[in-house]
Amino acid sequence: MNRTLDTLGAWLLGLLWIAPLAYAVWAAFHPPAYATRFDLLAPLTLENFATAWASAPFARYFLNTFLLVTMVLAAQFVLATLAAYAFARFAFPGRDALFLLVLLQLMIMPDVLIVENYRSMSALGVRDTILAVGLPYFASAFGIFLLRQTFKTVPRELEEAARVEGAGPLQVLMKVYVPLARPMYVAYGLVSVSHHWNNFLWPLIITNSVESRPLTVGLQVFSSTDQGIDWSIITAATLLSAAPLLVAFLLFQRQFVQSFMRAGIR
């Protein structure tokens, strides 16, 4: 009985989750007249996607978002890798206290720091730039914690063997620790890209022009009432913005799930 209830509950939650996506797909691939008419014989069309693409500078929005997530991910990989390696394998005064301060970042909502971040970006003279959107996220406490836990599971014997061969600390990191943590990098990369691809509030506040505006903010401007409400075109634009993330998740789904399962077991 309990298993039946669990199955029904899972199906119900699954249907509730997929219903908005199913409606978006329906409205995007059908003429506006059928956006709220679910006629199985309704004609299919790609005109909504063409209209949405031509109605706003989505090419520029995609480029800005790609540059943003690439810049943030590269900075997070470098900083998190070096910090995690130091916390996992080096003994220095105040190491545990510093790691505790890093973990405190996980308890602070980014929205709390919006005012201070805005002041900092203004003082640096980088407001309304892609750099300003990504700079507050270069250091990730979650990434440092995740990689530290992964590095601590690497056998010391591998590091000692590399040192016997004459490898220095950075060579040990790049040739021993990083390759063994590759699945975790894939999983964390998907989380980071997904978060910054969908981030809305901070980019909305710090950007004012098309040259620095990411997809989320551009989509909001596109779907404002000044443009008129055409759900078929809006859903087509929404699918355009979400498609890269859906494709990436489908391609790396197995690595993503397995990596976090291993992290949980460790």
mmCIF file of C-alpha atoms in Angstrom:
data_model
loop_
_atom_site.group_PDB
_atom_site.id
_atom_site.type_symbol
_atom_site.label_atom_id
_atom_site.label_comp_id
_atom_site.label_asym_id
_atom_site.label_seq_id
_atom_site.Cartn_x
_atom_site.Cartn_y
_atom_site.Cartn_z
ATOM 1 C CA MET A 1 0.000 0.000 0.000
ATOM 2 C CA ASN A 2 2.775 2.409 0.961
ATOM 3 C CA ARG A 3 4.667 1.617 -2.232
ATOM 4 C CA THR A 4 1.537 2.330 -4.299
ATOM 5 C CA LEU A 5 1.052 5.689 -2.567
ATOM 6 C CA ASP A 6 4.703 6.550 -3.113
ATOM 7 C CA THR A 7 4.409 5.703 -6.809
ATOM 8 C CA LEU A 8 1.229 7.739 -7.220
ATOM 9 C CA GLY A 9 2.801 10.660 -5.369
ATOM 10 C CA ALA A 10 5.898 10.508 -7.581
ATOM 11 C CA TRP A 11 3.774 10.469 -10.734
ATOM 12 C CA LEU A 12 1.687 13.380 -9.457
ATOM 13 C CA LEU A 13 4.774 15.460 -8.678
ATOM 14 C CA GLY A 14 6.233 14.533 -12.060
ATOM 15 C CA LEU A 15 3.091 15.664 -13.859
ATOM 16 C CA LEU A 16 2.986 18.930 -11.907
ATOM 17 C CA TRP A 17 6.634 19.554 -12.799
ATOM 18 C CA ILE A 18 6.289 18.789 -16.504
ATOM 19 C CA ALA A 19 2.933 20.549 -17.063
ATOM 20 C CA PRO A 20 4.403 24.076 -17.569
ATOM 21 C CA LEU A 21 7.076 22.707 -19.917
ATOM 22 C CA ALA A 22 4.480 20.741 -21.874
ATOM 23 C CA TYR A 23 2.339 23.857 -22.273
ATOM 24 C CA ALA A 24 5.354 25.900 -23.370
ATOM 25 C CA VAL A 25 6.195 23.311 -26.035
ATOM 26 C CA TRP A 26 2.574 23.227 -27.228
ATOM 27 C CA ALA A 27 2.219 27.004 -27.453
ATOM 28 C CA ALA A 28 5.632 27.489 -29.065
ATOM 29 C CA PHE A 29 5.050 25.016 -31.880
ATOM 30 C CA HIS A 30 1.481 26.070 -32.727
ATOM 31 C CA PRO A 31 -0.053 29.284 -34.107
ATOM 32 C CA PRO A 32 -1.213 31.873 -31.537
ATOM 33 C CA ALA A 33 -4.853 30.948 -32.145
ATOM 34 C CA TYR A 34 -4.146 27.512 -30.641
ATOM 35 C CA ALA A 35 -2.161 28.694 -27.622
ATOM 36 C CA THR A 36 -5.118 27.932 -25.338
ATOM 37 C CA ARG A 37 -6.951 25.523 -27.627
ATOM 38 C CA PHE A 38 -5.620 21.998 -27.286
ATOM 39 C CA ASP A 39 -6.664 20.630 -30.651
ATOM 40 C CA LEU A 40 -4.727 17.532 -31.666
ATOM 41 C CA LEU A 41 -5.222 18.477 -35.314
ATOM 42 C CA ALA A 42 -3.762 21.962 -34.869
ATOM 43 C CA PRO A 43 -1.040 22.773 -37.435
ATOM 44 C CA LEU A 44 2.593 22.874 -36.371
ATOM 45 C CA THR A 45 4.752 25.911 -37.069
ATOM 46 C CA LEU A 46 8.229 27.317 -36.426
ATOM 47 C CA GLU A 47 7.131 30.883 -37.111
ATOM 48 C CA ASN A 48 6.950 31.699 -33.398
ATOM 49 C CA PHE A 49 10.669 30.992 -33.007
ATOM 50 C CA ALA A 50 11.550 33.093 -36.047
ATOM 51 C CA THR A 51 9.391 35.969 -34.794
ATOM 52 C CA ALA A 52 10.866 35.809 -31.298
ATOM 53 C CA TRP A 53 14.442 35.723 -32.639
ATOM 54 C CA ALA A 54 13.790 38.719 -34.877
ATOM 55 C CA SER A 55 11.959 40.732 -32.211
ATOM 56 C CA ALA A 56 14.880 41.050 -29.802
ATOM 57 C CA PRO A 57 18.702 40.839 -29.981
ATOM 58 C CA PHE A 58 18.770 37.251 -28.766
ATOM 59 C CA ALA A 59 22.066 36.579 -30.535
ATOM 60 C CA ARG A 60 23.694 39.226 -28.351
ATOM 61 C CA TYR A 61 21.935 37.903 -25.242
ATOM 62 C CA PHE A 62 23.218 34.387 -25.965
ATOM 63 C CA LEU A 63 26.751 35.682 -26.489
ATOM 64 C CA ASN A 64 26.654 37.690 -23.261
ATOM 65 C CA THR A 65 25.340 34.713 -21.297
ATOM 66 C CA PHE A 66 27.904 32.344 -22.820
ATOM 67 C CA LEU A 67 30.744 34.731 -21.962
ATOM 68 C CA LEU A 68 29.344 35.187 -18.460
ATOM 69 C CA VAL A 69 29.001 31.506 -17.549
ATOM 70 C CA THR A 70 32.369 30.659 -19.155
ATOM 71 C CA MET A 71 34.155 33.427 -17.265
ATOM 72 C CA VAL A 72 32.560 32.544 -13.932
ATOM 73 C CA LEU A 73 33.125 28.816 -14.344
ATOM 74 C CA ALA A 74 36.783 29.251 -15.294
ATOM 75 C CA ALA A 75 37.415 31.526 -12.299
ATOM 76 C CA GLN A 76 35.562 29.176 -9.952
ATOM 77 C CA PHE A 77 37.503 26.146 -11.182
ATOM 78 C CA VAL A 78 40.857 27.865 -10.649
ATOM 79 C CA LEU A 79 40.086 29.438 -7.259
ATOM 80 C CA ALA A 80 38.136 26.480 -5.881
ATOM 81 C CA THR A 81 40.807 23.991 -6.992
ATOM 82 C CA LEU A 82 43.666 25.899 -5.382
ATOM 83 C CA ALA A 83 41.714 26.595 -2.179
ATOM 84 C CA ALA A 84 40.422 23.030 -1.880
ATOM 85 C CA TYR A 85 43.918 21.617 -2.407
ATOM 86 C CA ALA A 86 45.294 23.869 0.308
ATOM 87 C CA PHE A 87 42.530 22.977 2.776
ATOM 88 C CA ALA A 88 42.766 19.253 2.006
ATOM 89 C CA ARG A 89 46.517 18.642 1.941
ATOM 90 C CA PHE A 90 48.409 21.524 3.586
ATOM 91 C CA ALA A 91 48.715 22.204 7.301
ATOM 92 C CA PHE A 92 48.995 25.884 8.194
ATOM 93 C CA PRO A 93 47.966 28.020 11.162
ATOM 94 C CA GLY A 94 44.264 28.890 11.191
ATOM 95 C CA ARG A 95 43.342 26.409 8.452
ATOM 96 C CA ASP A 96 40.205 25.149 10.187
ATOM 97 C CA ALA A 97 39.102 28.672 11.123
ATOM 98 C CA LEU A 98 39.536 29.860 7.543
ATOM 99 C CA PHE A 99 37.611 26.872 6.217
ATOM 100 C CA LEU A 100 34.824 27.649 8.667
ATOM 101 C CA LEU A 101 34.668 31.190 7.290
ATOM 102 C CA VAL A 102 34.408 29.760 3.789
ATOM 103 C CA LEU A 103 31.516 27.547 4.866
ATOM 104 C CA LEU A 104 29.745 30.559 6.378
ATOM 105 C CA GLN A 105 29.288 31.829 2.832
ATOM 106 C CA LEU A 106 26.868 28.948 2.254
ATOM 107 C CA MET A 107 24.591 30.394 4.940
ATOM 108 C CA ILE A 108 24.437 33.879 3.423
ATOM 109 C CA MET A 109 21.921 34.491 0.673
ATOM 110 C CA PRO A 110 23.504 36.348 -2.275
ATOM 111 C CA ASP A 111 20.552 38.758 -2.341
ATOM 112 C CA VAL A 112 21.638 40.120 1.048
ATOM 113 C CA LEU A 113 24.856 41.427 -0.527
ATOM 114 C CA ILE A 114 23.299 43.113 -3.559
ATOM 115 C CA VAL A 115 23.682 46.663 -2.202
ATOM 116 C CA GLU A 116 27.320 46.167 -1.191
ATOM 117 C CA ASN A 117 28.118 44.393 -4.448
ATOM 118 C CA TYR A 118 26.571 47.261 -6.391
ATOM 119 C CA ARG A 119 28.679 49.768 -4.492
ATOM 120 C CA SER A 120 31.794 47.694 -5.099
ATOM 121 C CA MET A 121 31.154 47.402 -8.830
ATOM 122 C CA SER A 122 30.508 51.145 -9.047
ATOM 123 C CA ALA A 123 33.736 51.885 -7.167
ATOM 124 C CA LEU A 124 35.674 49.618 -9.536
ATOM 125 C CA GLY A 125 34.117 51.357 -12.542
ATOM 126 C CA VAL A 126 32.818 48.148 -14.114
ATOM 127 C CA ARG A 127 29.077 48.669 -13.681
ATOM 128 C CA ASP A 128 26.954 47.630 -16.672
ATOM 129 C CA THR A 129 29.536 45.132 -17.905
ATOM 130 C CA ILE A 130 29.630 41.349 -18.111
ATOM 131 C CA LEU A 131 32.524 41.402 -15.642
ATOM 132 C CA ALA A 132 30.334 43.154 -13.077
ATOM 133 C CA VAL A 133 27.676 40.447 -13.409
ATOM 134 C CA GLY A 134 30.125 37.625 -12.767
ATOM 135 C CA LEU A 135 32.756 39.121 -10.435
ATOM 136 C CA PRO A 136 30.847 38.591 -7.135
ATOM 137 C CA TYR A 137 30.586 34.861 -7.935
ATOM 138 C CA PHE A 138 34.217 34.105 -8.771
ATOM 139 C CA ALA A 139 34.825 32.475 -5.369
ATOM 140 C CA SER A 140 32.406 29.651 -4.557
ATOM 141 C CA ALA A 141 32.203 28.171 -1.063
ATOM 142 C CA PHE A 142 30.200 25.262 -2.422
ATOM 143 C CA GLY A 143 32.871 24.498 -5.020
ATOM 144 C CA ILE A 144 35.665 24.699 -2.434
ATOM 145 C CA PHE A 145 33.802 22.378 -0.065
ATOM 146 C CA LEU A 146 32.925 19.881 -2.797
ATOM 147 C CA LEU A 147 36.463 19.673 -4.175
ATOM 148 C CA ARG A 148 38.039 19.561 -0.724
ATOM 149 C CA GLN A 149 35.942 16.535 0.180
ATOM 150 C CA THR A 150 36.934 14.906 -3.108
ATOM 151 C CA PHE A 151 40.643 15.653 -2.722
ATOM 152 C CA LYS A 152 40.661 14.211 0.803
ATOM 153 C CA THR A 153 39.638 10.811 -0.612
ATOM 154 C CA VAL A 154 42.691 10.638 -2.907
ATOM 155 C CA PRO A 155 45.232 8.171 -1.425
ATOM 156 C CA ARG A 156 48.354 9.800 -0.058
ATOM 157 C CA GLU A 157 50.441 7.127 -1.771
ATOM 158 C CA LEU A 158 49.657 8.620 -5.189
ATOM 159 C CA GLU A 159 50.877 12.028 -4.083
ATOM 160 C CA GLU A 160 54.024 10.553 -2.526
ATOM 161 C CA ALA A 161 54.767 8.599 -5.701
ATOM 162 C CA ALA A 162 54.445 11.778 -7.754
ATOM 163 C CA ARG A 163 56.783 13.631 -5.393
ATOM 164 C CA VAL A 164 59.343 10.842 -5.648
ATOM 165 C CA GLU A 165 59.290 11.388 -9.416
ATOM 166 C CA GLY A 166 60.186 15.024 -8.782
ATOM 167 C CA ALA A 167 56.770 16.650 -9.136
ATOM 168 C CA GLY A 168 56.145 19.896 -7.286
ATOM 169 C CA PRO A 169 52.913 20.819 -5.464
ATOM 170 C CA LEU A 170 51.226 22.294 -8.547
ATOM 171 C CA GLN A 171 52.300 19.357 -10.708
ATOM 172 C CA VAL A 172 50.875 16.942 -8.133
ATOM 173 C CA LEU A 173 47.639 18.893 -8.157
ATOM 174 C CA MET A 174 47.306 18.938 -11.942
ATOM 175 C CA LYS A 175 48.505 15.366 -12.614
ATOM 176 C CA VAL A 176 47.033 13.507 -9.636
ATOM 177 C CA TYR A 177 44.162 15.339 -7.963
ATOM 178 C CA VAL A 178 42.459 17.092 -10.854
ATOM 179 C CA PRO A 179 42.208 14.009 -13.132
ATOM 180 C CA LEU A 180 40.779 11.894 -10.306
ATOM 181 C CA ALA A 181 38.191 14.582 -9.531
ATOM 182 C CA ARG A 182 37.061 14.997 -13.142
ATOM 183 C CA PRO A 183 33.500 13.629 -12.549
ATOM 184 C CA MET A 184 33.063 16.118 -9.723
ATOM 185 C CA TYR A 185 34.192 18.942 -11.980
ATOM 186 C CA VAL A 186 31.546 17.931 -14.528
ATOM 187 C CA ALA A 187 28.815 17.843 -11.878
ATOM 188 C CA TYR A 188 29.827 21.148 -10.335
ATOM 189 C CA GLY A 189 30.195 22.729 -13.762
ATOM 190 C CA LEU A 190 26.595 21.851 -14.611
ATOM 191 C CA VAL A 191 25.366 23.329 -11.326
ATOM 192 C CA SER A 192 27.360 26.521 -11.787
ATOM 193 C CA VAL A 193 26.391 27.027 -15.435
ATOM 194 C CA SER A 194 22.728 26.351 -14.655
ATOM 195 C CA HIS A 195 22.713 28.836 -11.783
ATOM 196 C CA HIS A 196 24.385 31.673 -13.650
ATOM 197 C CA TRP A 197 22.487 30.985 -16.853
ATOM 198 C CA ASN A 198 19.223 31.462 -14.923
ATOM 199 C CA ASN A 199 20.360 34.176 -12.509
ATOM 200 C CA PHE A 200 18.058 37.168 -12.828
ATOM 201 C CA LEU A 201 17.983 39.675 -9.958
ATOM 202 C CA TRP A 202 21.653 40.684 -9.827
ATOM 203 C CA PRO A 203 22.056 40.989 -13.638
ATOM 204 C CA LEU A 204 18.831 43.016 -13.754
ATOM 205 C CA ILE A 205 20.215 45.499 -11.227
ATOM 206 C CA ILE A 206 23.786 45.829 -12.507
ATOM 207 C CA THR A 207 23.107 45.973 -16.278
ATOM 208 C CA ASN A 208 21.390 48.687 -18.302
ATOM 209 C CA SER A 209 22.325 48.012 -21.927
ATOM 210 C CA VAL A 210 22.008 45.287 -24.532
ATOM 211 C CA GLU A 211 25.812 44.973 -24.684
ATOM 212 C CA SER A 212 25.935 43.487 -21.167
ATOM 213 C CA ARG A 213 22.429 42.102 -20.662
ATOM 214 C CA PRO A 214 22.183 38.270 -20.274
ATOM 215 C CA LEU A 215 19.351 36.077 -21.514
ATOM 216 C CA THR A 216 17.236 36.157 -18.364
ATOM 217 C CA VAL A 217 17.063 39.952 -18.289
ATOM 218 C CA GLY A 218 16.637 40.170 -22.060
ATOM 219 C CA LEU A 219 13.757 37.694 -21.916
ATOM 220 C CA GLN A 220 12.056 39.750 -19.212
ATOM 221 C CA VAL A 221 12.370 42.916 -21.290
ATOM 222 C CA PHE A 222 11.108 41.052 -24.341
ATOM 223 C CA SER A 223 8.039 39.715 -22.520
ATOM 224 C CA SER A 224 7.084 43.013 -20.871
ATOM 225 C CA THR A 225 3.628 44.418 -21.507
ATOM 226 C CA ASP A 226 5.067 47.131 -23.729
ATOM 227 C CA GLN A 227 5.739 44.438 -26.299
ATOM 228 C CA GLY A 228 2.219 43.036 -26.068
ATOM 229 C CA ILE A 229 1.465 39.582 -24.712
ATOM 230 C CA ASP A 230 1.628 36.787 -27.269
ATOM 231 C CA TRP A 231 2.075 33.564 -25.352
ATOM 232 C CA SER A 232 3.147 31.596 -28.398
ATOM 233 C CA ILE A 233 6.065 33.934 -29.066
ATOM 234 C CA ILE A 234 6.928 34.286 -25.373
ATOM 235 C CA THR A 235 7.047 30.522 -24.872
ATOM 236 C CA ALA A 236 9.127 30.158 -28.036
ATOM 237 C CA ALA A 237 11.631 32.664 -26.653
ATOM 238 C CA THR A 238 11.606 30.842 -23.317
ATOM 239 C CA LEU A 239 12.395 27.536 -24.997
ATOM 240 C CA LEU A 240 15.191 29.193 -26.954
ATOM 241 C CA SER A 241 16.784 30.382 -23.717
ATOM 242 C CA ALA A 242 16.318 27.064 -21.884
ATOM 243 C CA ALA A 243 17.312 24.724 -24.726
ATOM 244 C CA PRO A 244 21.121 24.814 -24.125
ATOM 245 C CA LEU A 245 20.678 23.854 -20.462
ATOM 246 C CA LEU A 246 18.279 21.019 -21.304
ATOM 247 C CA VAL A 247 20.685 19.642 -23.897
ATOM 248 C CA ALA A 248 23.655 19.891 -21.507
ATOM 249 C CA PHE A 249 21.770 18.120 -18.730
ATOM 250 C CA LEU A 250 20.641 15.314 -21.026
ATOM 251 C CA LEU A 251 24.199 14.816 -22.288
ATOM 252 C CA PHE A 252 25.791 14.758 -18.822
ATOM 253 C CA GLN A 253 22.909 13.406 -16.749
ATOM 254 C CA ARG A 254 24.653 10.156 -15.808
ATOM 255 C CA GLN A 255 27.894 11.862 -14.734
ATOM 256 C CA PHE A 256 25.901 14.470 -12.833
ATOM 257 C CA VAL A 257 23.919 11.945 -10.764
ATOM 258 C CA GLN A 258 26.850 9.597 -10.176
ATOM 259 C CA SER A 259 29.155 12.385 -9.035
ATOM 260 C CA PHE A 260 26.801 13.669 -6.374
ATOM 261 C CA MET A 261 25.994 10.126 -5.233
ATOM 262 C CA ARG A 262 29.711 9.509 -4.718
ATOM 263 C CA ALA A 263 30.024 12.800 -2.874
ATOM 264 C CA GLY A 264 27.162 11.812 -0.585
ATOM 265 C CA ILE A 265 28.689 8.375 0.097
ATOM 266 C CA ARG A 266 32.045 9.954 0.912
#
